[in-house]
Coordinates of C-alpha atoms and ligand atoms in Angstrom, one line a residue:
M1 CA 0.0 0.0 0.0
A2 CA 1.4 3.3 -1.1
T3 CA 1.5 6.2 1.4
I4 CA 0.0 9.3 -0.3
A5 CA 1.2 12.7 1.0
D6 CA -1.5 14.6 2.9
E7 CA -1.1 17.5 0.6
V8 CA -1.9 15.4 -2.4
M9 CA -5.0 14.0 -0.9
T10 CA -6.1 17.5 0.3
H11 CA -5.7 18.6 -3.2
I12 CA -7.9 15.7 -4.5
E13 CA -10.5 16.2 -1.8
K14 CA -10.7 19.9 -2.8
E15 CA -11.2 18.8 -6.4
I16 CA -14.2 16.6 -5.3
D17 CA -15.7 19.5 -3.4
A18 CA -15.2 21.8 -6.3
S19 CA -16.9 19.4 -8.8
W20 CA -19.7 18.5 -6.5
E21 CA -22.4 20.3 -8.5
D22 CA -21.2 18.4 -11.6
E23 CA -21.4 15.2 -9.7
V24 CA -24.9 15.8 -8.6
A25 CA -25.9 16.9 -12.1
F26 CA -24.4 13.7 -13.5
L27 CA -26.3 11.6 -10.9
K28 CA -29.5 13.3 -11.8
D29 CA -28.9 12.6 -15.5
L30 CA -28.3 9.0 -14.8
V31 CA -31.5 8.7 -12.7
R32 CA -33.5 10.1 -15.6
Y33 CA -32.7 6.9 -17.6
P34 CA -35.4 4.2 -16.9
S35 CA -32.7 1.5 -17.0
I36 CA -34.8 -1.4 -15.8
S37 CA -33.0 -4.7 -16.2
G38 CA -32.9 -5.6 -19.9
E39 CA -33.2 -1.9 -20.9
E40 CA -29.8 -0.5 -19.8
K41 CA -28.4 0.4 -23.2
P42 CA -29.2 4.1 -23.4
A43 CA -27.8 4.7 -19.9
Q44 CA -24.8 2.6 -20.8
K45 CA -24.2 4.7 -23.9
M46 CA -24.3 7.9 -21.8
I47 CA -21.8 6.5 -19.4
A48 CA -19.5 5.3 -22.1
N49 CA -19.5 8.7 -23.8
Y50 CA -18.7 10.3 -20.5
L51 CA -15.7 8.0 -19.8
E52 CA -14.3 8.5 -23.3
K53 CA -14.8 12.2 -23.7
E54 CA -14.5 13.6 -20.1
L55 CA -12.1 11.0 -18.6
D56 CA -10.1 10.0 -21.7
M57 CA -10.5 6.3 -20.9
K58 CA -10.3 3.5 -23.3
V59 CA -13.9 2.2 -23.4
D60 CA -15.1 -1.3 -24.4
R61 CA -18.8 -1.8 -24.9
F62 CA -20.3 -5.2 -25.7
Q63 CA -23.4 -7.4 -25.0
P64 CA -23.2 -10.3 -22.6
N65 CA -22.9 -13.4 -24.7
I66 CA -25.1 -16.1 -23.2
E67 CA -23.4 -18.8 -25.4
K68 CA -20.1 -18.0 -23.8
I69 CA -21.2 -18.1 -20.2
K70 CA -24.1 -20.6 -20.1
N71 CA -21.9 -23.5 -18.8
H72 CA -20.2 -21.4 -16.2
P73 CA -21.1 -22.5 -12.6
G74 CA -22.1 -18.9 -11.8
F75 CA -24.5 -18.5 -14.7
S76 CA -28.1 -17.9 -14.1
P77 CA -30.5 -19.2 -16.7
V78 CA -32.5 -16.5 -18.5
E79 CA -35.8 -16.3 -20.3
W80 CA -34.8 -13.0 -21.9
D81 CA -32.0 -11.8 -24.2
Y82 CA -29.4 -9.0 -23.9
E83 CA -30.3 -7.1 -27.1
N84 CA -30.9 -3.9 -25.2
S85 CA -28.3 -4.5 -22.5
D86 CA -24.6 -4.0 -22.7
I87 CA -21.5 -3.9 -20.6
V88 CA -19.3 -0.8 -20.4
I89 CA -15.6 -1.0 -19.3
G90 CA -13.6 2.2 -19.0
Q91 CA -9.9 1.5 -18.7
H92 CA -6.9 3.4 -17.5
F93 CA -3.5 1.7 -18.2
G94 CA -0.9 2.6 -15.5
E95 CA 2.8 2.2 -15.8
E96 CA 2.8 -0.6 -13.3
Q97 CA 0.1 -2.4 -15.1
E98 CA -1.5 -5.2 -13.1
K99 CA 0.7 -4.7 -10.0
N100 CA -2.0 -3.1 -7.9
S101 CA -4.8 -3.0 -10.3
L102 CA -8.3 -2.2 -9.2
I103 CA -11.8 -2.5 -10.5
L104 CA -14.6 -0.2 -9.5
Q105 CA -17.8 -2.1 -10.6
G106 CA -21.4 -1.1 -10.4
H107 CA -24.7 -2.2 -12.0
T108 CA -26.6 0.2 -14.2
D109 CA -30.0 -1.6 -14.0
V110 CA -32.7 -0.7 -11.7
V111 CA -35.8 -2.5 -10.5
S112 CA -39.4 -1.7 -11.6
P113 CA -40.7 1.5 -10.0
E114 CA -44.3 0.2 -10.0
P115 CA -46.7 1.3 -8.7
V116 CA -45.5 4.6 -10.1
G117 CA -48.7 6.4 -8.9
L118 CA -47.8 5.9 -5.3
W119 CA -44.5 7.8 -5.5
S120 CA -44.4 11.3 -4.0
S121 CA -42.8 12.5 -7.2
P122 CA -42.2 10.6 -10.5
P123 CA -39.5 8.0 -10.1
Y124 CA -37.4 9.1 -13.1
E125 CA -37.5 12.8 -12.3
P126 CA -34.9 13.2 -9.6
V127 CA -35.9 15.6 -6.8
V128 CA -33.6 16.8 -4.0
T129 CA -35.2 17.5 -0.5
D130 CA -33.3 17.9 2.7
G131 CA -30.1 16.5 1.3
K132 CA -31.8 13.4 -0.1
L133 CA -32.0 12.8 -3.8
Y134 CA -35.2 10.8 -4.7
G135 CA -35.6 8.6 -7.7
R136 CA -35.6 5.0 -8.9
G137 CA -32.0 3.8 -8.8
A138 CA -30.8 6.9 -6.8
A139 CA -29.4 4.6 -4.1
D140 CA -29.3 1.2 -5.9
M141 CA -26.9 2.1 -7.3
K142 CA -26.5 5.2 -9.4
G143 CA -25.3 7.3 -6.4
G144 CA -22.4 4.8 -6.2
L145 CA -21.8 4.9 -9.9
A146 CA -21.5 8.7 -9.8
A147 CA -19.1 8.3 -6.8
M148 CA -16.8 5.9 -8.6
I149 CA -16.6 8.0 -11.7
F150 CA -16.0 11.3 -9.9
A151 CA -13.4 9.7 -7.6
Y152 CA -11.3 8.8 -10.7
R153 CA -12.1 12.2 -12.3
A154 CA -10.9 14.1 -9.2
I155 CA -7.5 12.3 -9.3
V156 CA -7.0 13.1 -13.0
R157 CA -8.2 16.7 -12.7
A158 CA -5.9 17.2 -9.7
G159 CA -3.0 16.3 -12.0
F160 CA -2.4 12.7 -11.2
E161 CA -3.0 9.2 -12.5
P162 CA -3.1 5.8 -10.8
K163 CA 0.2 3.9 -11.2
S164 CA -1.6 0.6 -11.8
N165 CA -4.4 -0.3 -14.1
V166 CA -7.9 0.9 -13.1
M167 CA -11.1 -0.3 -14.6
L168 CA -14.5 1.3 -14.2
Q169 CA -17.0 -1.5 -15.0
F170 CA -20.7 -0.8 -15.6
V171 CA -22.8 -4.0 -15.9
P172 CA -26.4 -4.9 -16.7
D173 CA -28.8 -7.4 -15.3
E174 CA -27.6 -7.4 -11.7
E175 CA -31.1 -7.3 -10.3
R176 CA -32.2 -10.6 -12.0
T177 CA -29.1 -12.7 -12.5
G178 CA -25.7 -11.1 -12.3
N179 CA -24.9 -12.4 -15.8
G180 CA -23.5 -8.9 -16.8
A181 CA -20.8 -9.1 -14.1
L182 CA -20.1 -12.7 -15.0
A183 CA -19.8 -11.9 -18.7
A184 CA -17.3 -9.0 -18.0
L185 CA -15.1 -11.2 -15.8
H186 CA -15.3 -14.1 -18.2
E187 CA -14.0 -11.9 -21.0
G188 CA -10.9 -11.3 -18.9
Y189 CA -11.6 -7.9 -17.3
T190 CA -10.1 -8.8 -14.0
A191 CA -7.8 -7.1 -11.5
K192 CA -6.1 -7.6 -8.1
G193 CA -9.1 -6.2 -6.2
A194 CA -12.6 -4.8 -6.7
L195 CA -14.9 -2.4 -5.0
I196 CA -18.7 -2.4 -5.6
P197 CA -20.5 0.8 -4.4
E198 CA -23.7 -0.8 -3.3
P199 CA -25.6 1.6 -1.0
F200 CA -25.1 0.0 2.4
G201 CA -24.7 3.1 4.5
M202 CA -20.9 3.3 4.3
K203 CA -20.6 0.0 6.0
A204 CA -18.4 -2.8 4.5
A205 CA -20.2 -6.0 3.6
V206 CA -18.6 -9.1 4.9
A207 CA -21.2 -11.7 4.0
Q208 CA -24.1 -12.0 1.7
V209 CA -26.9 -14.6 1.2
G210 CA -27.5 -16.4 -2.0
S211 CA -30.6 -16.1 -4.1
L212 CA -32.7 -18.5 -6.2
W213 CA -35.7 -17.5 -8.2
F214 CA -38.6 -20.1 -8.6
R215 CA -41.9 -20.4 -10.3
V216 CA -44.7 -22.6 -9.1
K217 CA -47.4 -23.4 -11.7
F218 CA -50.7 -25.1 -10.7
R219 CA -53.9 -26.2 -12.4
T220 CA -57.3 -26.7 -10.9
V221 CA -59.1 -28.5 -13.7
K222 CA -59.0 -32.2 -14.4
K223 CA -60.5 -34.4 -17.0
T224 CA -62.6 -37.4 -15.8
E225 CA -64.8 -39.9 -17.5
H226 CA -67.8 -37.6 -16.8
G227 CA -66.2 -34.5 -18.1
N228 CA -64.1 -31.8 -16.5
V229 CA -64.2 -31.1 -12.8
Q230 CA -62.7 -27.9 -11.5
A231 CA -62.0 -25.7 -8.5
N232 CA -61.3 -22.0 -8.2
A233 CA -57.6 -21.4 -8.8
I234 CA -57.7 -18.1 -6.8
E235 CA -59.0 -20.0 -3.8
K236 CA -56.6 -22.9 -4.3
S237 CA -53.7 -20.5 -4.6
Q238 CA -53.9 -20.0 -0.9
Q239 CA -52.8 -23.6 -0.4
V240 CA -49.8 -23.1 -2.6
I241 CA -48.8 -19.9 -0.8
A242 CA -49.2 -21.6 2.6
A243 CA -47.0 -24.5 1.4
L244 CA -44.3 -22.1 0.3
K245 CA -44.4 -20.1 3.5
N246 CA -44.2 -23.4 5.5
F247 CA -41.1 -24.4 3.4
E248 CA -39.5 -21.1 4.4
K249 CA -40.3 -21.7 8.0
Q250 CA -38.8 -25.2 8.1
L251 CA -35.7 -24.0 6.4
S252 CA -35.2 -21.1 8.9
E253 CA -35.5 -23.6 11.7
S254 CA -33.0 -26.0 10.3
V255 CA -30.3 -23.9 8.6
T256 CA -28.1 -21.2 10.3
H257 CA -24.8 -19.6 9.8
P258 CA -22.8 -17.4 12.3
A259 CA -22.2 -14.7 9.7
F260 CA -26.0 -14.0 9.7
A261 CA -26.6 -14.3 13.5
D262 CA -27.7 -10.6 13.6
Q263 CA -30.5 -11.2 11.2
D264 CA -34.0 -12.3 12.1
N265 CA -34.7 -14.3 9.0
P266 CA -31.8 -14.5 6.6
L267 CA -33.6 -17.3 4.7
D268 CA -36.3 -14.9 3.8
M269 CA -38.6 -16.0 1.0
N270 CA -40.2 -13.3 -1.1
L271 CA -43.3 -13.9 -3.1
G272 CA -43.1 -11.4 -5.9
V273 CA -45.7 -12.4 -8.5
L274 CA -49.2 -14.1 -8.3
E275 CA -51.0 -14.5 -11.6
V276 CA -54.4 -16.1 -11.6
G277 CA -57.7 -15.2 -13.2
D278 CA -58.7 -13.0 -16.1
F279 CA -62.5 -12.4 -16.1
E280 CA -65.1 -11.6 -13.4
S281 CA -67.6 -14.3 -14.4
N282 CA -65.1 -17.1 -15.2
E283 CA -63.7 -19.5 -12.7
P284 CA -59.9 -19.4 -13.0
V285 CA -58.3 -22.8 -13.4
T286 CA -54.6 -22.0 -13.7
G287 CA -52.2 -19.9 -11.7
K288 CA -48.6 -19.2 -11.1
I289 CA -46.5 -17.8 -8.2
E290 CA -43.0 -16.5 -8.7
G291 CA -40.6 -15.7 -5.9
R292 CA -37.1 -15.7 -4.5
I293 CA -35.6 -17.9 -1.7
A294 CA -32.3 -17.2 0.0
L295 CA -29.3 -19.5 0.6
L296 CA -26.7 -19.4 3.3
P297 CA -23.0 -20.2 2.9
N298 CA -22.2 -23.9 2.5
E299 CA -25.6 -24.5 0.7
T300 CA -25.7 -25.0 -3.0
V301 CA -28.3 -23.9 -5.5
N302 CA -28.8 -27.5 -6.6
E303 CA -29.6 -28.6 -3.1
R304 CA -32.1 -25.8 -2.6
K305 CA -33.8 -26.7 -5.9
D306 CA -34.1 -30.4 -4.9
Q307 CA -35.5 -29.4 -1.5
L308 CA -38.2 -27.2 -2.8
R309 CA -39.2 -29.6 -5.5
E310 CA -39.4 -32.5 -3.0
Y311 CA -41.2 -30.4 -0.5
I312 CA -44.0 -29.4 -2.9
Q313 CA -44.3 -32.9 -4.2
Q314 CA -44.6 -34.5 -0.7
T315 CA -47.0 -31.8 0.6
F316 CA -49.4 -32.1 -2.3
A317 CA -49.2 -35.9 -2.6
K318 CA -51.5 -36.0 0.5
D319 CA -53.9 -33.4 -0.9
D320 CA -57.4 -34.5 -2.1
W321 CA -57.3 -32.0 -5.0
F322 CA -53.7 -31.8 -6.0
N323 CA -52.6 -35.4 -5.4
D324 CA -52.8 -36.5 -9.0
Q325 CA -51.5 -33.2 -10.5
P326 CA -49.2 -31.5 -8.0
P327 CA -48.0 -28.0 -8.6
E328 CA -44.9 -27.8 -10.8
V329 CA -41.7 -26.0 -9.8
E330 CA -39.4 -24.3 -12.2
F331 CA -36.2 -22.3 -11.7
Y332 CA -34.9 -19.3 -13.7
G333 CA -33.2 -16.0 -13.1
F334 CA -31.0 -15.8 -9.9
H335 CA -28.9 -19.0 -9.3
A336 CA -26.7 -17.2 -6.8
E337 CA -24.7 -18.8 -4.0
A338 CA -23.8 -17.0 -0.7
T339 CA -20.3 -15.8 0.2
V340 CA -18.4 -14.8 3.3
S341 CA -15.3 -12.5 3.2
D342 CA -12.2 -12.3 5.3
D343 CA -12.2 -8.7 6.5
Q344 CA -8.5 -8.4 7.2
T345 CA -7.2 -8.7 3.6
P346 CA -5.0 -5.9 2.2
L347 CA -8.0 -4.5 0.3
F348 CA -10.1 -4.3 3.4
K349 CA -7.2 -2.6 5.2
V350 CA -7.0 0.0 2.5
L351 CA -10.7 0.6 2.7
D352 CA -10.6 0.9 6.5
A353 CA -7.8 3.5 6.3
S354 CA -9.5 5.4 3.5
H355 CA -12.8 5.5 5.4
E356 CA -10.9 6.7 8.5
A357 CA -9.1 9.4 6.6
V358 CA -12.5 10.9 5.5
T359 CA -14.7 10.2 8.5
G360 CA -12.3 9.8 11.4
T361 CA -13.7 6.3 12.3
Y362 CA -13.4 2.7 11.0
P363 CA -16.2 1.5 8.8
E364 CA -18.7 -0.9 10.5
R365 CA -19.1 -4.4 9.0
R366 CA -22.5 -5.8 8.0
S367 CA -23.9 -9.0 6.5
L368 CA -26.4 -8.6 3.6
P369 CA -29.9 -10.1 3.3
S370 CA -29.5 -9.9 -0.5
T371 CA -27.0 -11.0 -3.1
T372 CA -24.6 -8.8 -5.1
D373 CA -22.1 -9.2 -7.9
A374 CA -19.3 -9.5 -5.3
R375 CA -20.0 -13.3 -5.3
F376 CA -18.5 -13.7 -8.8
F377 CA -15.2 -12.2 -7.8
H378 CA -15.0 -14.3 -4.6
L379 CA -16.3 -17.6 -5.8
Y380 CA -15.0 -18.0 -9.4
Y381 CA -12.2 -15.5 -9.9
D382 CA -10.3 -15.6 -6.6
M383 CA -10.4 -11.8 -6.2
D384 CA -11.1 -9.7 -3.2
A385 CA -14.2 -7.6 -3.8
I386 CA -15.9 -5.4 -1.2
C387 CA -19.3 -3.8 -1.3
Y388 CA -19.2 -0.4 0.3
G389 CA -21.2 2.6 -0.8
P390 CA -23.4 5.5 0.1
D391 CA -26.4 5.7 2.5
G392 CA -29.9 5.5 1.2
G393 CA -33.3 3.9 1.7
N394 CA -36.4 2.4 0.1
F395 CA -34.4 0.3 -2.4
H396 CA -36.9 -1.8 -4.5
E397 CA -39.7 0.3 -2.9
I398 CA -41.5 3.5 -3.6
D399 CA -39.7 6.8 -2.9
E400 CA -36.1 5.4 -3.1
W401 CA -33.5 8.0 -2.0
V402 CA -29.8 8.5 -1.6
D403 CA -28.2 10.7 1.0
L404 CA -26.1 13.2 -1.0
E405 CA -23.6 14.0 1.7
S406 CA -22.8 10.3 1.9
V407 CA -22.3 10.2 -1.9
K408 CA -19.7 13.0 -1.5
K409 CA -17.9 11.2 1.4
V410 CA -17.9 7.9 -0.5
T411 CA -16.4 9.7 -3.5
K412 CA -13.6 10.8 -1.3
V413 CA -13.1 7.4 0.2
Y414 CA -12.9 5.8 -3.3
A415 CA -10.3 8.5 -4.3
Y416 CA -8.2 7.6 -1.2
M417 CA -8.6 3.9 -2.0
L418 CA -7.5 4.3 -5.6
A419 CA -4.6 6.5 -4.5
S420 CA -3.3 4.2 -1.8
W421 CA -4.0 0.9 -3.5
S422 CA -2.6 1.7 -6.9
G423 CA -0.3 4.7 -6.0
L424 CA -0.3 8.0 -7.9
K425 CA 1.9 9.5 -10.5
R426 CA 2.0 13.2 -11.1
I427 CA 1.1 14.0 -14.8
K428 CA 0.9 17.7 -14.8
Ligands
ZN501 ZN1 -27.8 -3.0 -6.2

């Protein structure tokens, strides 16, 4: 780890303060793009232009290629394509090349803002109130994207460049699969360490659960010798929901991990979609439920799939209605395993020192009740990757916000990290 003279860092911090209005304007521009997973391209193009024109980086832009990654153990199967998604990689080539190279990586996609009518102001029209910037993606994670770009920009504008290679990676489809991050790494865009500015309140993540998406389809009509018999699928859906919640309860009682001891229910199951019925005077006879179930470290995606399939089969084998046509279980989207990090690695120490330089304290640690792209770096590419980003709230909910002061502080912490991890060279 390089020691950076105080006067250099003071200079860089001043640059961040001086360009703060530009940074907020950039963040607002980014929030205006409705970059829902699968529709990231326009936002990615804007970022690519910025990196090329304003930061003089070499920029690679390409679509995730499913054919290339579909047999990778970290791949999540998709029911969609990447025609309107791409990956943007901004690269700085330092004189020491890979020696202390660093990736700053963030996802450009956001989740659905529905129901839009319940927002206090439209989700893609950023509004600042009391130091909070509101908008879909403001926290998760466009605030972090702005911070990583402006940290690098401040170093360059202050007249320096990192001695080792630096990559700014912007990836799509983090909210459904993580295949964007996987595709970037698979193409060889790796480094000695990575930082992911997820908005966890300036705390460093040391563990994250895994995530698996499922779909349960059921039918409430059957053919008999005397014609069809049927039941109401809306009413029967309650039985399927009850079974799923019972599966979650059984899991929570049997599986634990010390890294998640502080969480009430790390194996949370979220039911996200219920589709049944289409006309007031018809009796619905089909339905589907889609959701997400978590995994703890030491569990595998395949084990969890088998458990859920078997549980549904056994539960409904005893049921009068469903015994001869039990609900069917499918899996798609997230196939993500959990990870735990060692928080005393060289990269963590640099983060600790950088956070201390800006705030006067060490960053707290936390475990995450969700998955992030950090898992790919840890599990498949043997790289240290830390999630650490600004403070915000209401992610995946209405009225999402990011605390702007924390974005500024995080920008400074990233600049310190880049400087002390890679070292700086004066260029003007
Ligand atoms: Zn995120």
